[in-house]
C-alpha atoms as a printed R data frame, in Angstrom:
    type eleno elety resid chain resno       x       y       z
1   ATOM     1    CA   MET     A     1 112.487  99.757  96.916
2   ATOM     2    CA   MET     A     2 116.223  99.031  96.712
3   ATOM     3    CA   HIS     A     3 117.039 101.511  99.480
4   ATOM     4    CA   LEU     A     4 114.279 100.084 101.676
5   ATOM     5    CA   ALA     A     5 115.659  96.563 101.177
6   ATOM     6    CA   GLU     A     6 119.104  97.811 102.177
7   ATOM     7    CA   THR     A     7 117.656  99.384 105.317
8   ATOM     8    CA   LEU     A     8 116.013  96.107 106.363
9   ATOM     9    CA   ASN     A     9 119.127  93.998 105.844
10  ATOM    10    CA   PHE     A    10 122.245  93.530 107.937
11  ATOM    11    CA   SER     A    11 124.745  90.754 108.756
12  ATOM    12    CA   GLY     A    12 125.414  90.078 105.066
13  ATOM    13    CA   ARG     A    13 121.765  89.833 103.991
14  ATOM    14    CA   LYS     A    14 120.677  91.541 100.767
15  ATOM    15    CA   VAL     A    15 117.224  90.200  99.863
16  ATOM    16    CA   VAL     A    16 113.719  90.777 101.245
17  ATOM    17    CA   ALA     A    17 110.474  88.839 100.786
18  ATOM    18    CA   ALA     A    18 107.168  90.483  99.883
19  ATOM    19    CA   TRP     A    19 103.912  89.796 101.719
20  ATOM    20    CA   ALA     A    20 100.441  91.245 101.167
21  ATOM    21    CA   SER     A    21  96.820  91.010 102.186
22  ATOM    22    CA   VAL     A    22  94.487  92.174  99.387
23  ATOM    23    CA   PRO     A    23  92.062  92.960 100.860
24  ATOM    24    CA   PHE     A    24  93.039  93.075 104.514
25  ATOM    25    CA   PRO     A    25  90.563  90.665 106.234
26  ATOM    26    CA   ALA     A    26  88.714  93.118 108.472
27  ATOM    27    CA   LEU     A    27  85.116  92.325 109.409
28  ATOM    28    CA   HIS     A    28  82.531  95.015 108.803
29  ATOM    29    CA   GLY     A    29  82.016  96.924 112.041
30  ATOM    30    CA   CYS     A    30  85.055  95.449 113.811
31  ATOM    31    CA   SER     A    31  87.954  97.553 115.034
32  ATOM    32    CA   LEU     A    32  91.585  97.005 114.050
33  ATOM    33    CA   PRO     A    33  92.445  95.544 117.511
34  ATOM    34    CA   ASP     A    34  89.562  93.055 117.146
35  ATOM    35    CA   THR     A    35  90.852  91.995 113.718
36  ATOM    36    CA   LEU     A    36  94.478  91.620 114.808
37  ATOM    37    CA   CYS     A    37  93.525  89.737 117.980
38  ATOM    38    CA   ALA     A    38  91.935  87.106 115.737
39  ATOM    39    CA   TYR     A    39  95.294  86.599 113.972
40  ATOM    40    CA   GLN     A    40  97.692  86.059 116.851
41  ATOM    41    CA   GLN     A    41  98.963  82.739 115.444
42  ATOM    42    CA   ASP     A    42  98.144  82.861 111.731
43  ATOM    43    CA   MET     A    43  99.340  86.044 110.044
44  ATOM    44    CA   PRO     A    44  96.692  88.023 108.110
45  ATOM    45    CA   TRP     A    45  98.888  88.249 105.014
46  ATOM    46    CA   LYS     A    46 100.255  85.861 102.399
47  ATOM    47    CA   LEU     A    47 103.716  85.385 100.955
48  ATOM    48    CA   LEU     A    48 104.093  86.794  97.433
49  ATOM    49    CA   SER     A    49 107.724  85.814  96.847
50  ATOM    50    CA   SER     A    50 108.424  82.362  95.448
51  ATOM    51    CA   CYS     A    51 109.518  80.899  98.771
52  ATOM    52    CA   ARG     A    52 108.148  77.994 100.736
53  ATOM    53    CA   GLU     A    53 106.007  79.538 103.465
54  ATOM    54    CA   GLN     A    54 107.001  78.462 106.967
55  ATOM    55    CA   LYS     A    55 104.710  77.707 109.874
56  ATOM    56    CA   VAL     A    56 106.887  79.542 112.392
57  ATOM    57    CA   SER     A    57 106.459  83.303 112.325
58  ATOM    58    CA   CYS     A    58 109.826  84.989 112.575
59  ATOM    59    CA   CYS     A    59 111.847  87.594 110.758
60  ATOM    60    CA   PHE     A    60 114.956  89.704 111.227
61  ATOM    61    CA   ALA     A    61 113.512  93.040 110.092
62  ATOM    62    CA   GLN     A    62 110.379  94.266 108.352
63  ATOM    63    CA   SER     A    63 108.504  97.269 107.036
64  ATOM    64    CA   VAL     A    64 104.702  97.056 107.131
65  ATOM    65    CA   VAL     A    65 102.153  99.432 105.611
66  ATOM    66    CA   LEU     A    66  98.422  99.281 106.381
67  ATOM    67    CA   ARG     A    67  95.917 101.493 104.641
68  ATOM    68    CA   GLY     A    68  92.162 101.918 104.796
69  ATOM    69    CA   ILE     A    69  91.687 100.987 108.474
70  ATOM    70    CA   CYS     A    70  90.861 103.495 111.207
71  ATOM    71    CA   LYS     A    71  90.886 102.906 114.949
72  ATOM    72    CA   GLU     A    72  87.406 102.684 116.422
73  ATOM    73    CA   LYS     A    73  86.997 103.647 120.044
74  ATOM    74    CA   LYS     A    74  85.869 100.622 122.005
75  ATOM    75    CA   GLN     A    75  86.281  99.343 125.526
76  ATOM    76    CA   ALA     A    76  89.855  98.215 126.224
77  ATOM    77    CA   THR     A    77  89.771  94.418 126.455
78  ATOM    78    CA   SER     A    78  93.396  93.747 125.418
79  ATOM    79    CA   PRO     A    79  96.717  95.623 125.190
80  ATOM    80    CA   LEU     A    80  95.925  96.306 121.521
81  ATOM    81    CA   HIS     A    81  92.628  97.996 122.449
82  ATOM    82    CA   ALA     A    82  94.469 100.195 124.955
83  ATOM    83    CA   CYS     A    83  96.723 101.736 122.279
84  ATOM    84    CA   GLU     A    84  96.067 105.385 121.537
85  ATOM    85    CA   SER     A    85  96.484 105.365 117.750
86  ATOM    86    CA   THR     A    86  96.274 103.019 114.770
87  ATOM    87    CA   GLU     A    87 100.041 103.275 114.350
88  ATOM    88    CA   GLN     A    88 100.583 102.146 117.948
89  ATOM    89    CA   ILE     A    89  98.163  99.245 117.477
90  ATOM    90    CA   LEU     A    90 100.027  97.915 114.447
91  ATOM    91    CA   GLN     A    91 103.443  98.473 116.039
92  ATOM    92    CA   HIS     A    92 102.387  96.697 119.246
93  ATOM    93    CA   TYR     A    93 101.051  93.780 117.213
94  ATOM    94    CA   LEU     A    94 104.286  93.453 115.223
95  ATOM    95    CA   HIS     A    95 106.424  93.511 118.371
96  ATOM    96    CA   THR     A    96 104.210  90.833 119.933
97  ATOM    97    CA   VAL     A    97 104.170  88.487 116.957
98  ATOM    98    CA   PHE     A    98 107.794  89.118 115.938
99  ATOM    99    CA   PRO     A    99 109.662  89.660 119.232
100 ATOM   100    CA   GLY     A   100 113.213  90.875 118.754
101 ATOM   101    CA   ALA     A   101 112.717  91.861 115.112
102 ATOM   102    CA   PHE     A   102 113.334  95.376 113.849
103 ATOM   103    CA   SER     A   103 109.872  96.532 112.737
104 ATOM   104    CA   THR     A   104 108.689  99.760 111.172
105 ATOM   105    CA   SER     A   105 105.026 100.419 110.429
106 ATOM   106    CA   HIS     A   106 103.027 103.052 108.609
107 ATOM   107    CA   VAL     A   107  99.253 103.534 108.566
108 ATOM   108    CA   LEU     A   108  97.356 105.473 105.892
109 ATOM   109    CA   GLU     A   109  93.676 106.264 106.274
110 ATOM   110    CA   GLN     A   110  92.951 106.285 102.542
111 ATOM   111    CA   PRO     A   111  92.093 102.804 101.154
112 ATOM   112    CA   CYS     A   112  93.065 101.488  97.724
113 ATOM   113    CA   ASN     A   113  90.515 102.437  95.092
114 ATOM   114    CA   THR     A   114  89.102  99.541  93.042
115 ATOM   115    CA   LEU     A   115  86.807 101.375  90.660
116 ATOM   116    CA   PRO     A   116  86.788 100.373  86.948
117 ATOM   117    CA   PRO     A   117  88.942  99.360  85.178
118 ATOM   118    CA   TYR     A   118  90.093  97.508  88.339
119 ATOM   119    CA   PRO     A   119  88.956  93.871  87.898
120 ATOM   120    CA   GLN     A   120  86.020  92.859  90.088
121 ATOM   121    CA   PHE     A   121  87.251  89.457  91.261
122 ATOM   122    CA   PHE     A   122  86.183  89.954  94.860
123 ATOM   123    CA   SER     A   123  84.067  87.676  97.008
124 ATOM   124    CA   PRO     A   124  80.358  88.539  97.427
125 ATOM   125    CA   LEU     A   125  81.148  88.683 101.148
126 ATOM   126    CA   LEU     A   126  82.838  92.069 100.666
127 ATOM   127    CA   THR     A   127  81.066  95.374 101.173
128 ATOM   128    CA   ARG     A   128  81.596  98.257  98.767
129 ATOM   129    CA   GLN     A   129  84.357  99.444 101.102
130 ATOM   130    CA   GLY     A   130  86.079  96.052 101.061
131 ATOM   131    CA   PHE     A   131  85.131  94.845 104.549
132 ATOM   132    CA   LEU     A   132  84.030  91.275 105.234
133 ATOM   133    CA   LEU     A   133  80.439  90.281 105.989
134 ATOM   134    CA   ASP     A   134  79.423  87.305 108.130
135 ATOM   135    CA   LYS     A   135  77.185  86.012 105.333
136 ATOM   136    CA   PRO     A   136  76.381  86.980 101.729
137 ATOM   137    CA   PRO     A   137  73.844  89.812 101.437
138 ATOM   138    CA   SER     A   138  70.316  88.915 100.365
139 ATOM   139    CA   TYR     A   139  70.446  91.541  97.639
140 ATOM   140    CA   SER     A   140  72.776  91.871  94.669
141 ATOM   141    CA   SER     A   141  75.860  93.559  96.029
142 ATOM   142    CA   ALA     A   142  77.356  96.553  94.220
143 ATOM   143    CA   ALA     A   143  80.890  96.641  92.877
144 ATOM   144    CA   VAL     A   144  83.673  96.961  95.430
145 ATOM   145    CA   GLU     A   145  84.825 100.577  95.327
146 ATOM   146    CA   SER     A   146  87.783 100.381  97.693
147 ATOM   147    CA   ILE     A   147  89.620  97.912  99.896
148 ATOM   148    CA   PRO     A   148  91.870  98.021 102.950
149 ATOM   149    CA   VAL     A   149  95.310  96.614 102.146
150 ATOM   150    CA   LEU     A   150  98.332  95.477 104.123
151 ATOM   151    CA   ALA     A   151 101.750  95.066 102.507
152 ATOM   152    CA   ALA     A   152 105.060  94.068 104.044
153 ATOM   153    CA   LEU     A   153 108.690  93.571 103.119
154 ATOM   154    CA   GLN     A   154 110.600  91.184 105.375
155 ATOM   155    CA   SER     A   155 114.163  90.070 105.805
156 ATOM   156    CA   SER     A   156 113.072  86.581 106.768
157 ATOM   157    CA   PRO     A   157 114.341  82.992 107.143
158 ATOM   158    CA   VAL     A   158 111.921  81.936 104.377
159 ATOM   159    CA   LEU     A   159 114.495  83.317 101.931
160 ATOM   160    CA   HIS     A   160 117.020  80.644 102.870
161 ATOM   161    CA   THR     A   161 115.082  77.953 101.023
162 ATOM   162    CA   LEU     A   162 114.634  80.123  97.941
163 ATOM   163    CA   LEU     A   163 118.280  81.169  97.681
164 ATOM   164    CA   TYR     A   164 119.692  77.727  98.492
165 ATOM   165    CA   SER     A   165 117.379  76.060  95.951
166 ATOM   166    CA   LEU     A   166 118.580  78.518  93.322
167 ATOM   167    CA   TYR     A   167 122.172  77.713  94.240
168 ATOM   168    CA   LYS     A   168 121.571  73.956  93.920
169 ATOM   169    CA   ASP     A   169 119.854  74.368  90.538
170 ATOM   170    CA   LEU     A   170 122.676  76.490  89.152
171 ATOM   171    CA   GLN     A   171 125.241  74.092  90.553
172 ATOM   172    CA   LYS     A   172 123.761  71.316  88.401
173 ATOM   173    CA   LEU     A   173 124.371  73.248  85.181
174 ATOM   174    CA   ASN     A   174 127.057  71.813  82.944
175 ATOM   175    CA   THR     A   175 128.367  75.075  81.535
176 ATOM   176    CA   ARG     A   176 130.615  73.235  79.063
177 ATOM   177    CA   ARG     A   177 127.494  72.203  77.162
178 ATOM   178    CA   TRP     A   178 126.405  75.819  76.832
179 ATOM   179    CA   PRO     A   179 129.083  77.745  74.899
180 ATOM   180    CA   SER     A   180 126.807  80.768  74.629
181 ATOM   181    CA   PHE     A   181 126.360  80.859  78.407
182 ATOM   182    CA   PHE     A   182 129.467  83.027  78.767
183 ATOM   183    CA   SER     A   183 129.015  85.035  75.574
184 ATOM   184    CA   ALA     A   184 128.359  88.140  77.673
185 ATOM   185    CA   GLY     A   185 131.961  88.039  78.869
186 ATOM   186    CA   VAL     A   186 131.514  86.176  82.159
187 ATOM   187    CA   GLU     A   187 134.459  83.897  82.876
188 ATOM   188    CA   PRO     A   188 133.912  80.396  84.311
189 ATOM   189    CA   ASP     A   189 135.842  81.354  87.449
190 ATOM   190    CA   ASP     A   190 133.598  84.404  87.905
191 ATOM   191    CA   PHE     A   191 130.548  82.175  87.569
192 ATOM   192    CA   GLN     A   192 131.809  79.799  90.253
193 ATOM   193    CA   GLU     A   193 132.632  82.723  92.522
194 ATOM   194    CA   ALA     A   194 129.111  84.144  92.094
195 ATOM   195    CA   LEU     A   195 127.710  80.692  92.811
196 ATOM   196    CA   GLN     A   196 129.566  80.501  96.108
197 ATOM   197    CA   GLU     A   197 128.441  84.022  96.991
198 ATOM   198    CA   LEU     A   198 124.848  82.919  96.423
199 ATOM   199    CA   ARG     A   199 125.352  79.977  98.756
200 ATOM   200    CA   THR     A   200 126.891  82.235 101.398
201 ATOM   201    CA   LEU     A   201 123.974  84.628 101.040
202 ATOM   202    CA   SER     A   202 121.477  81.812 101.587
203 ATOM   203    CA   GLN     A   203 123.286  80.850 104.790
204 ATOM   204    CA   CYS     A   204 122.787  84.379 106.144
205 ATOM   205    CA   TYR     A   205 119.067  83.605 106.450
206 ATOM   206    CA   GLU     A   206 119.446  80.376 108.414
207 ATOM   207    CA   MET     A   207 118.351  79.920 111.985
208 ATOM   208    CA   GLY     A   208 119.303  77.313 114.575
209 ATOM   209    CA   SER     A   209 118.942  73.744 113.287
210 ATOM   210    CA   GLU     A   210 118.915  74.943 109.687
211 ATOM   211    CA   ALA     A   211 122.455  76.220 110.069
212 ATOM   212    CA   ASP     A   212 123.577  72.836 111.431
213 ATOM   213    CA   GLU     A   213 121.945  71.025 108.506
214 ATOM   214    CA   SER     A   214 123.630  73.405 106.078
215 ATOM   215    CA   GLU     A   215 127.038  72.637 107.569
216 ATOM   216    CA   ASP     A   216 126.356  68.922 107.117
217 ATOM   217    CA   GLU     A   217 125.436  69.535 103.475
218 ATOM   218    CA   ALA     A   218 128.588  71.575 102.987
219 ATOM   219    CA   ASP     A   219 130.688  68.678 104.296
220 ATOM   220    CA   ALA     A   220 128.874  66.314 101.934
221 ATOM   221    CA   ASP     A   221 129.597  68.611  98.968
């Protein structure tokens, strides 16, 4: 994980955000291109890291893994449908939604098993293979045995808010009131230096107007 984060970061960045879709929202009987075409604006995964999710979809670099989805041969109605393989479909989608970002993708045919003792907290709209139904079945559905999953690590602007908020919270600490704070051997000067490094790191994830606002805040400080 550490080496992957290093691969996705450049220009002074060191942190990545985690995203996942458990299960991946694929309709029963629909192909991967059909599913991705339905999510051109709203990404089919959710942010797991404690950052404030942004409306604008952008990132600097990412690694995405999709498992449990196979390409079904259907008539080509979009550039995604014209792709030869599942890997090409996902890669084309990532380049379309995140233009200019460095994106790597991997596709595994085997889904994630959800047999006991995996908790059965799934919606009744899921089939045993974890695909979505248009409406709940009329019969009592069996336990979900497997699910398709998408997971991603991103070097993304969403990390600016997280890192800068952490910097502001630490800046408010009155270390003189906490004698044990430096009992591990950290000197006050080292603490202040680490604090400034955290602020600099947060600025590495800024984009456009955010960078201008950060400079204004720096002048105010």
